[in-house]
GROMACS .gro file of C-alpha atoms in nm:
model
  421
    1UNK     CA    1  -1.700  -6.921  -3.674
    2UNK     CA    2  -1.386  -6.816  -3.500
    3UNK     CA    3  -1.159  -6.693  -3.692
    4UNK     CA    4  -0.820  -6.899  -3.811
    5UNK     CA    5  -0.487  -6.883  -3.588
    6UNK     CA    6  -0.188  -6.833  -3.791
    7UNK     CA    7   0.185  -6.862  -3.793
    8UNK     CA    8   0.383  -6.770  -4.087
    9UNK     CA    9   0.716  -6.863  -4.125
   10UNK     CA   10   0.918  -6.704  -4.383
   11UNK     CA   11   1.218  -6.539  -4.542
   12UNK     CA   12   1.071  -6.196  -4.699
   13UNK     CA   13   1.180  -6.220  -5.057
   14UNK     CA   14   0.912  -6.082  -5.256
   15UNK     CA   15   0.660  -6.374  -5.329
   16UNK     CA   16   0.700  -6.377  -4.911
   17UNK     CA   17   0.569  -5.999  -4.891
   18UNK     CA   18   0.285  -6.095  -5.160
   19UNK     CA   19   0.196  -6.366  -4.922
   20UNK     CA   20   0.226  -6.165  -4.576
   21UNK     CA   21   0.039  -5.852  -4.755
   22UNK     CA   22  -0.257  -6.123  -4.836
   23UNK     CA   23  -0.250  -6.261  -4.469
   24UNK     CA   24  -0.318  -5.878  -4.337
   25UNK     CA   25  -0.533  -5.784  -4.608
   26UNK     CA   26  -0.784  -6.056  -4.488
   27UNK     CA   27  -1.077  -6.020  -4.252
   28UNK     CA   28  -1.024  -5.992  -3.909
   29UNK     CA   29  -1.312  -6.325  -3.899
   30UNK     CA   30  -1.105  -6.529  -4.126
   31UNK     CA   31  -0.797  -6.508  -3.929
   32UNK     CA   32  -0.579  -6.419  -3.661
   33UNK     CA   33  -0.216  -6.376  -3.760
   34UNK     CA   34  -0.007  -6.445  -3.406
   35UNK     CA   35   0.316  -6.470  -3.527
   36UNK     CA   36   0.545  -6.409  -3.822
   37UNK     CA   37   0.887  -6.541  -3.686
   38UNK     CA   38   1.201  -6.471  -3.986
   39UNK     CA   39   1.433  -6.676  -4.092
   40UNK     CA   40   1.753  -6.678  -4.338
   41UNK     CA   41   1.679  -6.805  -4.669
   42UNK     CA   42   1.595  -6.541  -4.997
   43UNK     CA   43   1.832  -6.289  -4.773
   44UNK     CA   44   2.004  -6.254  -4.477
   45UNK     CA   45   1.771  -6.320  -4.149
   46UNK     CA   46   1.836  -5.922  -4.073
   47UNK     CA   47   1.727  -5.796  -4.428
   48UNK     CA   48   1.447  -6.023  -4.402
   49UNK     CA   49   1.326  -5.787  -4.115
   50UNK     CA   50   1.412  -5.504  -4.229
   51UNK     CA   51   1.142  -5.605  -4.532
   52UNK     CA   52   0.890  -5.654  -4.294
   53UNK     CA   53   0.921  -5.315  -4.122
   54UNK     CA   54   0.893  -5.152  -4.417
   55UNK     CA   55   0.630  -5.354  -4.520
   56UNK     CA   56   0.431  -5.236  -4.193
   57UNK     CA   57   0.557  -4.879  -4.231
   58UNK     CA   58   0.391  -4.882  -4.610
   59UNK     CA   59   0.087  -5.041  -4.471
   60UNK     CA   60   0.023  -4.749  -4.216
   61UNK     CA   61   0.076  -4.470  -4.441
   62UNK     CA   62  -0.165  -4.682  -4.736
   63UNK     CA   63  -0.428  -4.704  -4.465
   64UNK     CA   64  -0.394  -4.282  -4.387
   65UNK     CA   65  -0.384  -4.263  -4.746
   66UNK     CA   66  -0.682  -4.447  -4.793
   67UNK     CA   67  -0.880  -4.280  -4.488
   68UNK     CA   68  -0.770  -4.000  -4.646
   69UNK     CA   69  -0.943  -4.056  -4.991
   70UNK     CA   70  -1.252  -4.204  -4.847
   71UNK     CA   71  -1.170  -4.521  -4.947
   72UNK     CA   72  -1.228  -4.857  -4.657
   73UNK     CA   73  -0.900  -4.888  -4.493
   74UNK     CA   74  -0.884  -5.264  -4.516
   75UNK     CA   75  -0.614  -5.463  -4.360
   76UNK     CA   76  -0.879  -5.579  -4.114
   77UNK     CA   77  -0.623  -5.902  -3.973
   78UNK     CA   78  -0.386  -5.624  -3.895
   79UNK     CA   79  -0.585  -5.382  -3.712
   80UNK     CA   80  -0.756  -5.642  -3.519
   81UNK     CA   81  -0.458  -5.844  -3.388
   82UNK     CA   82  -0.063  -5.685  -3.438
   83UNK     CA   83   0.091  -5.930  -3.502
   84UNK     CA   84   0.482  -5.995  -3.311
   85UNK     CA   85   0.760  -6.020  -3.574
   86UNK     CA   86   1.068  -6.273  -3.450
   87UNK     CA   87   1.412  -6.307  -3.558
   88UNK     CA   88   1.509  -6.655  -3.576
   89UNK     CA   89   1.799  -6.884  -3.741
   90UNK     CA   90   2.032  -6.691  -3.951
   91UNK     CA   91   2.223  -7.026  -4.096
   92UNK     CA   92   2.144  -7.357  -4.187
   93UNK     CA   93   2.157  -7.687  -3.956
   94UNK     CA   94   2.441  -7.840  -4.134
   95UNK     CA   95   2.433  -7.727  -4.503
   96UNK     CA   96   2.614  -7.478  -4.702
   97UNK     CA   97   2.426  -7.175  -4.674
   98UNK     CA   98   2.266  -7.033  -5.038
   99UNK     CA   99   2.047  -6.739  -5.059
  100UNK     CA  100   1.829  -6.660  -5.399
  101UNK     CA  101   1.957  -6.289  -5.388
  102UNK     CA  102   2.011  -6.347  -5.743
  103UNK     CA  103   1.626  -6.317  -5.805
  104UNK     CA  104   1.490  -6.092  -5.493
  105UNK     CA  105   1.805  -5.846  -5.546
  106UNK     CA  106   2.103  -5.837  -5.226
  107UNK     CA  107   1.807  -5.667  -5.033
  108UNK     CA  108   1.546  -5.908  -5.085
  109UNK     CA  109   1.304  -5.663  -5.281
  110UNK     CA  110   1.520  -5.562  -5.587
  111UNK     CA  111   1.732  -5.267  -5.463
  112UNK     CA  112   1.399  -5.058  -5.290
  113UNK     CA  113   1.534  -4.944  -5.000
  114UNK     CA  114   1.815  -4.791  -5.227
  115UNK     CA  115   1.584  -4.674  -5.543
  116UNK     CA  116   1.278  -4.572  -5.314
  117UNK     CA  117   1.429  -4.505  -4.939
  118UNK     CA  118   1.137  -4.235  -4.892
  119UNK     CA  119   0.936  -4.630  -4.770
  120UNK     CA  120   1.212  -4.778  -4.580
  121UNK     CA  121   1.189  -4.665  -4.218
  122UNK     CA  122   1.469  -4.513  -3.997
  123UNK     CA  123   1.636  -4.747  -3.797
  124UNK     CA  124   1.505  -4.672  -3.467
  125UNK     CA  125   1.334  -5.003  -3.477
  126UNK     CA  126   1.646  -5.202  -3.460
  127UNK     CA  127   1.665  -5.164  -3.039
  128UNK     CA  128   1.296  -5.369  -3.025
  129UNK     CA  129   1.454  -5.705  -3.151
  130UNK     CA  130   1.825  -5.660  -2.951
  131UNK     CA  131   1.810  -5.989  -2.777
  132UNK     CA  132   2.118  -5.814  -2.552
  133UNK     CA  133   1.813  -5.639  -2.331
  134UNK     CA  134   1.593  -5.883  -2.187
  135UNK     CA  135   1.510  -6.140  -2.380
  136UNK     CA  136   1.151  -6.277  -2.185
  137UNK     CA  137   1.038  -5.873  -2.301
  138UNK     CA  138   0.799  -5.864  -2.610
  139UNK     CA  139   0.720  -5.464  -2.653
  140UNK     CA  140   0.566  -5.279  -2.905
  141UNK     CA  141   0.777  -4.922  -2.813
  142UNK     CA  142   0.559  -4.568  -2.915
  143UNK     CA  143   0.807  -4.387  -3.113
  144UNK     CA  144   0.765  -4.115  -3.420
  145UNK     CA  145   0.692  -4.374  -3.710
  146UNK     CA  146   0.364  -4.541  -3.686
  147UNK     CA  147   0.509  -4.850  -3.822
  148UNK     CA  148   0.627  -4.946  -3.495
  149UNK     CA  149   0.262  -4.952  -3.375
  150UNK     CA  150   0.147  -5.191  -3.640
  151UNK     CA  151   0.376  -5.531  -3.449
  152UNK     CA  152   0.486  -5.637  -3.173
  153UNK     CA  153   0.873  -5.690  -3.095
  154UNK     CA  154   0.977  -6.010  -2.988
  155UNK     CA  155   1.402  -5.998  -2.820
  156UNK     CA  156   1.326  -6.377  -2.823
  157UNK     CA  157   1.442  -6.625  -3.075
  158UNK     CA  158   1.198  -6.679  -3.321
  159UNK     CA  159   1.167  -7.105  -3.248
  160UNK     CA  160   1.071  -6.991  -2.893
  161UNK     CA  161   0.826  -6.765  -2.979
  162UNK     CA  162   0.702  -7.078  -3.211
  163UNK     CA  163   0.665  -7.267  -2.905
  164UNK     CA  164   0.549  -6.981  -2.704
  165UNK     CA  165   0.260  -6.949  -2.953
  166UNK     CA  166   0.156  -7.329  -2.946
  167UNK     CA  167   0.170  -7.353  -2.552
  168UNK     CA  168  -0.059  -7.028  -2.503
  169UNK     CA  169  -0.315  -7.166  -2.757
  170UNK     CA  170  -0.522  -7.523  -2.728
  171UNK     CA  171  -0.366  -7.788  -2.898
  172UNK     CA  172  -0.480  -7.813  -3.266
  173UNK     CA  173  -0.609  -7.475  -3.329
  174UNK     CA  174  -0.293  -7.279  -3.505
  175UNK     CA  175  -0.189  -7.362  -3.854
  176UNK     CA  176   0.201  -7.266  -3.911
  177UNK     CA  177   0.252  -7.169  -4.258
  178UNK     CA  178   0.635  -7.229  -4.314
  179UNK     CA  179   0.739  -7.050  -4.667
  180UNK     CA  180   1.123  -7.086  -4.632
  181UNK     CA  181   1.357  -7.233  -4.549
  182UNK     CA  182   1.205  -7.491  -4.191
  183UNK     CA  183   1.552  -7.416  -3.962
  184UNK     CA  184   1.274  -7.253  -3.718
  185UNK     CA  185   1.056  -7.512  -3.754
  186UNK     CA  186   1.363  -7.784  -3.698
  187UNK     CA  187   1.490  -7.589  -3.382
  188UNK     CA  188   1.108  -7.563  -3.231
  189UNK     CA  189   1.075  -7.934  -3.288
  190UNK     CA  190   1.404  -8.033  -3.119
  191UNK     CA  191   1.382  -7.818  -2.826
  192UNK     CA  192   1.030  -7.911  -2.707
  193UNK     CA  193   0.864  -8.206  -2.967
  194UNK     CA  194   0.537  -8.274  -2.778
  195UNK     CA  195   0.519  -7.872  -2.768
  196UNK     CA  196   0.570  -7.821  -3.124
  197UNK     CA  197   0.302  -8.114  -3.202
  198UNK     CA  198   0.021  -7.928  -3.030
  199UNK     CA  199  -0.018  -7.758  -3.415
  200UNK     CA  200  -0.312  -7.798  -3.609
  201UNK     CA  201  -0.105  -7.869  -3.876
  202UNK     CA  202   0.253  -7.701  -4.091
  203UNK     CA  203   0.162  -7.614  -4.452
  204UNK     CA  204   0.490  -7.593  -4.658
  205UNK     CA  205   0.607  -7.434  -4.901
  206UNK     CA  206   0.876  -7.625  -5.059
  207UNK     CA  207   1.004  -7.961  -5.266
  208UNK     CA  208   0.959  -8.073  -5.629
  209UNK     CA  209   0.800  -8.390  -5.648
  210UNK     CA  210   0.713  -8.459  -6.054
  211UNK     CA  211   0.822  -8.133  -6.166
  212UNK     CA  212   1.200  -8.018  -6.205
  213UNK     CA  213   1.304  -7.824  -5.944
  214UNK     CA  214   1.452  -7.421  -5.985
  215UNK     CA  215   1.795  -7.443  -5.809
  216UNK     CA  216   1.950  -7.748  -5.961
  217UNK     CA  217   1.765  -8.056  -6.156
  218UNK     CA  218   1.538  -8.215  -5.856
  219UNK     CA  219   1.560  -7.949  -5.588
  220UNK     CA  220   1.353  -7.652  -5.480
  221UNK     CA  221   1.481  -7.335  -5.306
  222UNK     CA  222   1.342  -7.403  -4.928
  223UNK     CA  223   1.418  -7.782  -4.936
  224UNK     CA  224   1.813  -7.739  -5.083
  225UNK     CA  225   1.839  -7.429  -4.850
  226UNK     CA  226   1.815  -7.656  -4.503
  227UNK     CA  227   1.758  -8.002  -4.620
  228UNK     CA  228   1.858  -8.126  -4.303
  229UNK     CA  229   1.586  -7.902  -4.129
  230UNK     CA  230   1.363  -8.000  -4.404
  231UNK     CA  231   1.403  -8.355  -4.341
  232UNK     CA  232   1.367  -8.344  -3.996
  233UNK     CA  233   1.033  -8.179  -3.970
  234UNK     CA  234   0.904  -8.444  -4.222
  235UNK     CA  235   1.052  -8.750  -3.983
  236UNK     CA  236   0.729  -8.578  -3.735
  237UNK     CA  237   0.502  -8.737  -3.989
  238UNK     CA  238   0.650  -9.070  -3.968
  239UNK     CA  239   0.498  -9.358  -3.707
  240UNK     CA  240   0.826  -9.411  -3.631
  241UNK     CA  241   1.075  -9.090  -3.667
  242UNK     CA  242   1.378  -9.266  -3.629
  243UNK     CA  243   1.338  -9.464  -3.979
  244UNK     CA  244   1.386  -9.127  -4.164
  245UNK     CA  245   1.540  -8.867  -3.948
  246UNK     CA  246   1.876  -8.770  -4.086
  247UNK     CA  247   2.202  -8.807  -3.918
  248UNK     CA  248   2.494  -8.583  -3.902
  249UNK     CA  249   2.321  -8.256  -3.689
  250UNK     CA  250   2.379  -8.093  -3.436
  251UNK     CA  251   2.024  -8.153  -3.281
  252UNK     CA  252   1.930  -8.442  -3.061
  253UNK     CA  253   1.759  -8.700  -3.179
  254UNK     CA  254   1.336  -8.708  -3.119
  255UNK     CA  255   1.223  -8.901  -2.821
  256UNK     CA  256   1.183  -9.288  -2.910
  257UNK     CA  257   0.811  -9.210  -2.858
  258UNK     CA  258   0.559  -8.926  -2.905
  259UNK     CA  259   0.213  -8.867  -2.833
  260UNK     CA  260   0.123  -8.809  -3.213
  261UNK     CA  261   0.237  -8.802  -3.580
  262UNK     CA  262   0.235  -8.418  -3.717
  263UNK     CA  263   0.048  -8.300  -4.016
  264UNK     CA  264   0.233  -8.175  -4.270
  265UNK     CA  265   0.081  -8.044  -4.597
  266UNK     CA  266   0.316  -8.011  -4.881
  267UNK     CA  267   0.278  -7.733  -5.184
  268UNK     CA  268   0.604  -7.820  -5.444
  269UNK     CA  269   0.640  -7.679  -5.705
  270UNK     CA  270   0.380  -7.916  -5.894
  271UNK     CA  271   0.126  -7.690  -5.750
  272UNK     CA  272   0.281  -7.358  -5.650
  273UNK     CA  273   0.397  -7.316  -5.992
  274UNK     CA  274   0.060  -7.316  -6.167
  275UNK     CA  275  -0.073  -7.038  -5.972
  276UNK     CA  276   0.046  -6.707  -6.109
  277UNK     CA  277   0.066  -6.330  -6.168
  278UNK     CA  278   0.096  -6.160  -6.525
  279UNK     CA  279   0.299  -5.847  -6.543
  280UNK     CA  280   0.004  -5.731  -6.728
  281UNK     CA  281  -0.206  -5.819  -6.497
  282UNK     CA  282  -0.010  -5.644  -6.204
  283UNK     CA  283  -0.042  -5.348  -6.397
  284UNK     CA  284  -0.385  -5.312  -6.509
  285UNK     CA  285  -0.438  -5.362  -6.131
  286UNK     CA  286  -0.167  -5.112  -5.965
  287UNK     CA  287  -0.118  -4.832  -6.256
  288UNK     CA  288  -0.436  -4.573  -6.139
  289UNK     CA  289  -0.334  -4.615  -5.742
  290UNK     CA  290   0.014  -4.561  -5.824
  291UNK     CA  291  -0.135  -4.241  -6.032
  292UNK     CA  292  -0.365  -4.188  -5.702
  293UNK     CA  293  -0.072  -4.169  -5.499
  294UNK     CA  294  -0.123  -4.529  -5.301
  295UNK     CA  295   0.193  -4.579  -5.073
  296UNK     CA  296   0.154  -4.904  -5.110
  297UNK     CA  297   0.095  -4.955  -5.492
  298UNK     CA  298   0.373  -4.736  -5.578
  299UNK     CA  299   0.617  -4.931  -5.297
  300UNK     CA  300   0.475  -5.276  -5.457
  301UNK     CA  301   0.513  -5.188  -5.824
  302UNK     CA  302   0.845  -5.065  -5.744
  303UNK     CA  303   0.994  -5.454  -5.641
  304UNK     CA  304   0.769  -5.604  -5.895
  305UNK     CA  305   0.924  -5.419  -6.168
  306UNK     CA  306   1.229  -5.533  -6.075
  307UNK     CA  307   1.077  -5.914  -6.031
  308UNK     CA  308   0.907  -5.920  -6.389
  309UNK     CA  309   1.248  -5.770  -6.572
  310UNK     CA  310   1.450  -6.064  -6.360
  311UNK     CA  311   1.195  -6.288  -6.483
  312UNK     CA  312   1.217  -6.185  -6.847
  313UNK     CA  313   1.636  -6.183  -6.829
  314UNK     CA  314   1.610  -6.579  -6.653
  315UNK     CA  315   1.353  -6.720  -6.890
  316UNK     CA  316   1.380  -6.657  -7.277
  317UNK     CA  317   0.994  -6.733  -7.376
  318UNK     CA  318   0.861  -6.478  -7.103
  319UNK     CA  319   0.815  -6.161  -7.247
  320UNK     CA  320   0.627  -5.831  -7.234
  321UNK     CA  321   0.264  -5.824  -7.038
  322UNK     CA  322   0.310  -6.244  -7.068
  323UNK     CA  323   0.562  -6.245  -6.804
  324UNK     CA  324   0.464  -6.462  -6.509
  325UNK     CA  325   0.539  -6.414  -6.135
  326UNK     CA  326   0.466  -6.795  -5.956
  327UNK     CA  327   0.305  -6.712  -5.638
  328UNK     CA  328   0.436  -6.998  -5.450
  329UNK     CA  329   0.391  -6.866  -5.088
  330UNK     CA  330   0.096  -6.686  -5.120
  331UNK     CA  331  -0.046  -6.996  -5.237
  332UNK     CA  332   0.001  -7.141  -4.854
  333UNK     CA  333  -0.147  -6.894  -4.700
  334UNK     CA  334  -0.492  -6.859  -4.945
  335UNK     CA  335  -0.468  -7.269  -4.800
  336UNK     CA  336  -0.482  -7.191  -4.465
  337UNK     CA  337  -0.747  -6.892  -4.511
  338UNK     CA  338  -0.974  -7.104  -4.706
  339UNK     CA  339  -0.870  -7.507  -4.559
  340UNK     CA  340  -1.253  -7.548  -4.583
  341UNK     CA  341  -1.295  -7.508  -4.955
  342UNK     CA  342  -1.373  -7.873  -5.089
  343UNK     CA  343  -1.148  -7.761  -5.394
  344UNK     CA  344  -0.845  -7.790  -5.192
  345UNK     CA  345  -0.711  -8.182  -5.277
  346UNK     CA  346  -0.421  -8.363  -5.197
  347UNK     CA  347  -0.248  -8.618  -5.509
  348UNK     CA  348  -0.470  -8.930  -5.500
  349UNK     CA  349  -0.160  -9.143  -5.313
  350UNK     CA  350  -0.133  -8.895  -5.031
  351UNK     CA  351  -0.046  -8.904  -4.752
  352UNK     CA  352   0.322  -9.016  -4.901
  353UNK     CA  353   0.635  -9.168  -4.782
  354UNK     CA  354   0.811  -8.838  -4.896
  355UNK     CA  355   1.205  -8.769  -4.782
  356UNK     CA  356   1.439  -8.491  -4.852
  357UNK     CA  357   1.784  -8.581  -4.933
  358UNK     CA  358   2.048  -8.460  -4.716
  359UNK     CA  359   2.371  -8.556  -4.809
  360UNK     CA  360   2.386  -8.661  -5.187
  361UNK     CA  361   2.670  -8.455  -5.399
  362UNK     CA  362   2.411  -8.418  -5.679
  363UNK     CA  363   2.090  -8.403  -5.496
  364UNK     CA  364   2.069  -8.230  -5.174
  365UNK     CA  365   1.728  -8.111  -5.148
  366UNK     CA  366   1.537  -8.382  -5.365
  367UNK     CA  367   1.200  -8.470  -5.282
  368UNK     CA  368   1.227  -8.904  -5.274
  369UNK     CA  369   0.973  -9.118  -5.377
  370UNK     CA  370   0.961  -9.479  -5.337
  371UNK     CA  371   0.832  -9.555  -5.720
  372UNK     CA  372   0.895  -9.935  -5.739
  373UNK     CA  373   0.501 -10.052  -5.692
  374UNK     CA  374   0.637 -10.327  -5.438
  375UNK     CA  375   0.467 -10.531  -5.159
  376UNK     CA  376   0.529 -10.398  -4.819
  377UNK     CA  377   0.640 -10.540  -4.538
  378UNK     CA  378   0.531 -10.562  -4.196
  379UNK     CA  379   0.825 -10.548  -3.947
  380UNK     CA  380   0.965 -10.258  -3.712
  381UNK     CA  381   1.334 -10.376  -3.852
  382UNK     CA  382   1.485 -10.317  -4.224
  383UNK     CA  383   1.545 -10.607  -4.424
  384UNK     CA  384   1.822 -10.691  -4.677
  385UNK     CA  385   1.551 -10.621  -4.920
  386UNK     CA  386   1.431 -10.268  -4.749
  387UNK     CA  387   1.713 -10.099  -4.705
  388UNK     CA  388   1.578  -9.777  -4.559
  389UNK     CA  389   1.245  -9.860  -4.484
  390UNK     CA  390   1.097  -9.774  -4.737
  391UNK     CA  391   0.834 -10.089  -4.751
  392UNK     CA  392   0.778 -10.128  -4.386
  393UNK     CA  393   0.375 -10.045  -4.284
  394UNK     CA  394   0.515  -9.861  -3.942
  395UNK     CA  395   0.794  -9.639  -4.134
  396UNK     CA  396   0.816  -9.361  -4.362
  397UNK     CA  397   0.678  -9.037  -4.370
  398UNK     CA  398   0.343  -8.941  -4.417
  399UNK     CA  399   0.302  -8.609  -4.632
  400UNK     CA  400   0.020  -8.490  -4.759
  401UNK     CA  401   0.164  -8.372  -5.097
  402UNK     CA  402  -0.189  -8.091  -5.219
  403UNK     CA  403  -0.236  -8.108  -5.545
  404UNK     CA  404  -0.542  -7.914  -5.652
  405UNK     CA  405  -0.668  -7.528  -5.538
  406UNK     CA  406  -1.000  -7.408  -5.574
  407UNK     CA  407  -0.867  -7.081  -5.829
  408UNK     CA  408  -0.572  -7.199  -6.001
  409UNK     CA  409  -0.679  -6.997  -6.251
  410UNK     CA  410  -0.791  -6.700  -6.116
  411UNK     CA  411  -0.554  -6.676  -5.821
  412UNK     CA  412  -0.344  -6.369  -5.940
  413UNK     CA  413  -0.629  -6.198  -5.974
  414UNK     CA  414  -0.772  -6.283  -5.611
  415UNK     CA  415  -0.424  -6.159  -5.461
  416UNK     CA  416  -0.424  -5.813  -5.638
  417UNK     CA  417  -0.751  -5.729  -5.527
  418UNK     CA  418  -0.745  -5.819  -5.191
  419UNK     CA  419  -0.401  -5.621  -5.141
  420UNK     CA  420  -0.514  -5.318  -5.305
  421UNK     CA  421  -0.898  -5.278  -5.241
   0.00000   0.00000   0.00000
């Protein structure tokens, strides 16, 4: 079987690292990772990359090290396919902008570069993304640090290189994982939308739907970061977009008709936060590399230190070894390595007439859900009794809202060891 095409969107943030590190750590016949095109949202866009550098830096010396040591060098996705790395939207559609600094640190991965600058690369990278040169150029540039060998530099926007990807590759064969906030996702869609719909399918991190959400009452990080870009990426789903796209952007509006309705597979919070990492378990898993001398152990436990002591400051019943990391984006991407397990189920209404709120003073960000158990109605035009289509058979969104994983439990576990054996 040929191995899974990947996208993965994303705002690198620390559960975003977790999630990239388990992409790469995979087998080079379980997937192919084309793209991971950066966004704003934990961070700033450019700290975002700066993260991933490092990230790829840490990864080359960990595979010396473990050459080195005799050990198997994994990372098999990496050195079978580099990857290109593109910079994309560093603000929101319409929206205040709000990072989550507060929890990843002002750098994204708790102050490393600053406690541990011995993994952060010099900045000789910077010239590969400088969309000043020659924008059409994607180069991967031989210089001293063997990071720079490990991607390939995209001068491009990161929506084009979305759209790039999906044009150079059959329809319906790459899955974009989107795990921040979807301004990429929103831009790609409203630049070229038949283009954009030749994905397999967008898995997404983001929304609350039953459970409260963890930047006000009802809304989750990605969805209150860009609702607008959020909302729009959901109208794809709908028979009809123009019954939920938002107004009030500055992005045209979708064609009145398109050749098909996208897929879009939701992971809230409902599900993302039941997957987990202890602090004990992190360290009964990192503590001997780290002794070993593993770059990457000791560059890993450094930010999750950080994340388990934010963790026990935010929540007062999380304490000691009990302390629990959510691995909300690695969660998307152990979906779109394993799509095939039968344990993977969506909630028993799905696919749902989900919408994000856009413009409420109390609610930006909300996942709605029509919860009124009425008759619907079959009509192309809203009624005095449907305002917003919401009962109409040809309107709405259709999400498919996932709702079971086949390791809920044992998912921490899974993570650790394939990013450190």
């Amino acid at each position: 079987m040929a191995p899974k095409k990947i996208i993965i969107d994303t705002d690198p943030g620390i559960d975003d690292i977790l999630a990239l590190l388990l992409a790469l750590s995979a087998d080079p016949e379980e997937v192919e990772i084309l793209l991971i095109s950066l966004t704003f949202g934990n961070i700033e866009v450019r700290s975002c990359l700066r993260n991933v550098v490092s990230m790829f830096h840490v990864l080359e010396r960990e595979m010396q090290w473990r050459r080195e040591q005799g050990r198997p060098e994994g990372f098999g996705a990496l050195r079978a396919c580099r990857p290109v790395v593109a910079v994309g939207a560093e603000d929101p559609l319409g929206d205040q902008k709000m990072l989550a600094d507060y929890f990843h640190g002002t750098d994204g991965l708790g102050g490393i570069h600053a406690s541990h600058p011995h993994f952060t690369p010099k900045e000789t990278w910077e010239h590969l993304f400088d969309p000043s040169a020659d924008p059409t150029v994607i180069q991967s540039v031989p210089t001293g640090d063997a990071a720079h060998q490990s991607f390939i530099a995209s001068k491009r926007p990161a929506h084009e290189e979305i759209l790039r990807v999906l044009r150079e590759n059959d329809p319906e064969t790459v899955t974009l994982v989107a795990v921040g906030p979807l301004t990429n996702l929103a831009l790609a869609s409203a630049e070229d939308p038949e283009t954009f719909l030749r994905v397999k399918e967008v898995v997404v991190m983001g929304g609350a739907v039953d459970q409260p959400g963890n930047v006000t009452p009802v809304a989750e990080f990605n969805a209150y970061a860009d609702a607008f870009a959020a909302a729009r990426v959901f109208a794809l789903t709908s028979p009809t977009p123009k019954t939920t796209i938002p107004s009030g952007t500055v992005l045209p509006s979708y064609p009145p008709t398109l050749s098909k309705q996208l897929t879009l597979r939701l992971f809230p919070l409902d599900i993302t936060l039941r997957h987990g990492m202890t602090r004990g378990q992190f360290r009964q898993a990192s503590t001997a590399l780290v002794e070993a001398g593993s770059p990457l152990a000791e560059w890993v436990s450094a930010f999750m230190a950080h994340t388990f002591q934010t963790i026990e400051r935010l929540h007062v019943n999380q304490v000691g070894d009990a302390v629990d990391l959510s691995l909300h984006d690695p969660v998307c991407v152990w979906y779109a390595l394993t799509a095939d397990n039968e344990g993977w189920k969506p909630a028993g209404a799905s696919p749902e007439d989900i919408r994000v709120e856009t413009t409420g003073q109390w609610t930006r960000g909300a996942c709605i859900v029509d919860r009124r158990h009425r008759h619907r109605i079959d009509g192309d035009e809203e009624s005095s009794s449907d305002h917003g289509h919401w009962l109409s058979v040809r309107a709405g969104n259709r999400i498919w809202r996932m709702h079971d994983s086949p390791e809920e439990k044992n998912f921490g576990a899974i993570l650790l060891e394939r990013i450190f054996h």
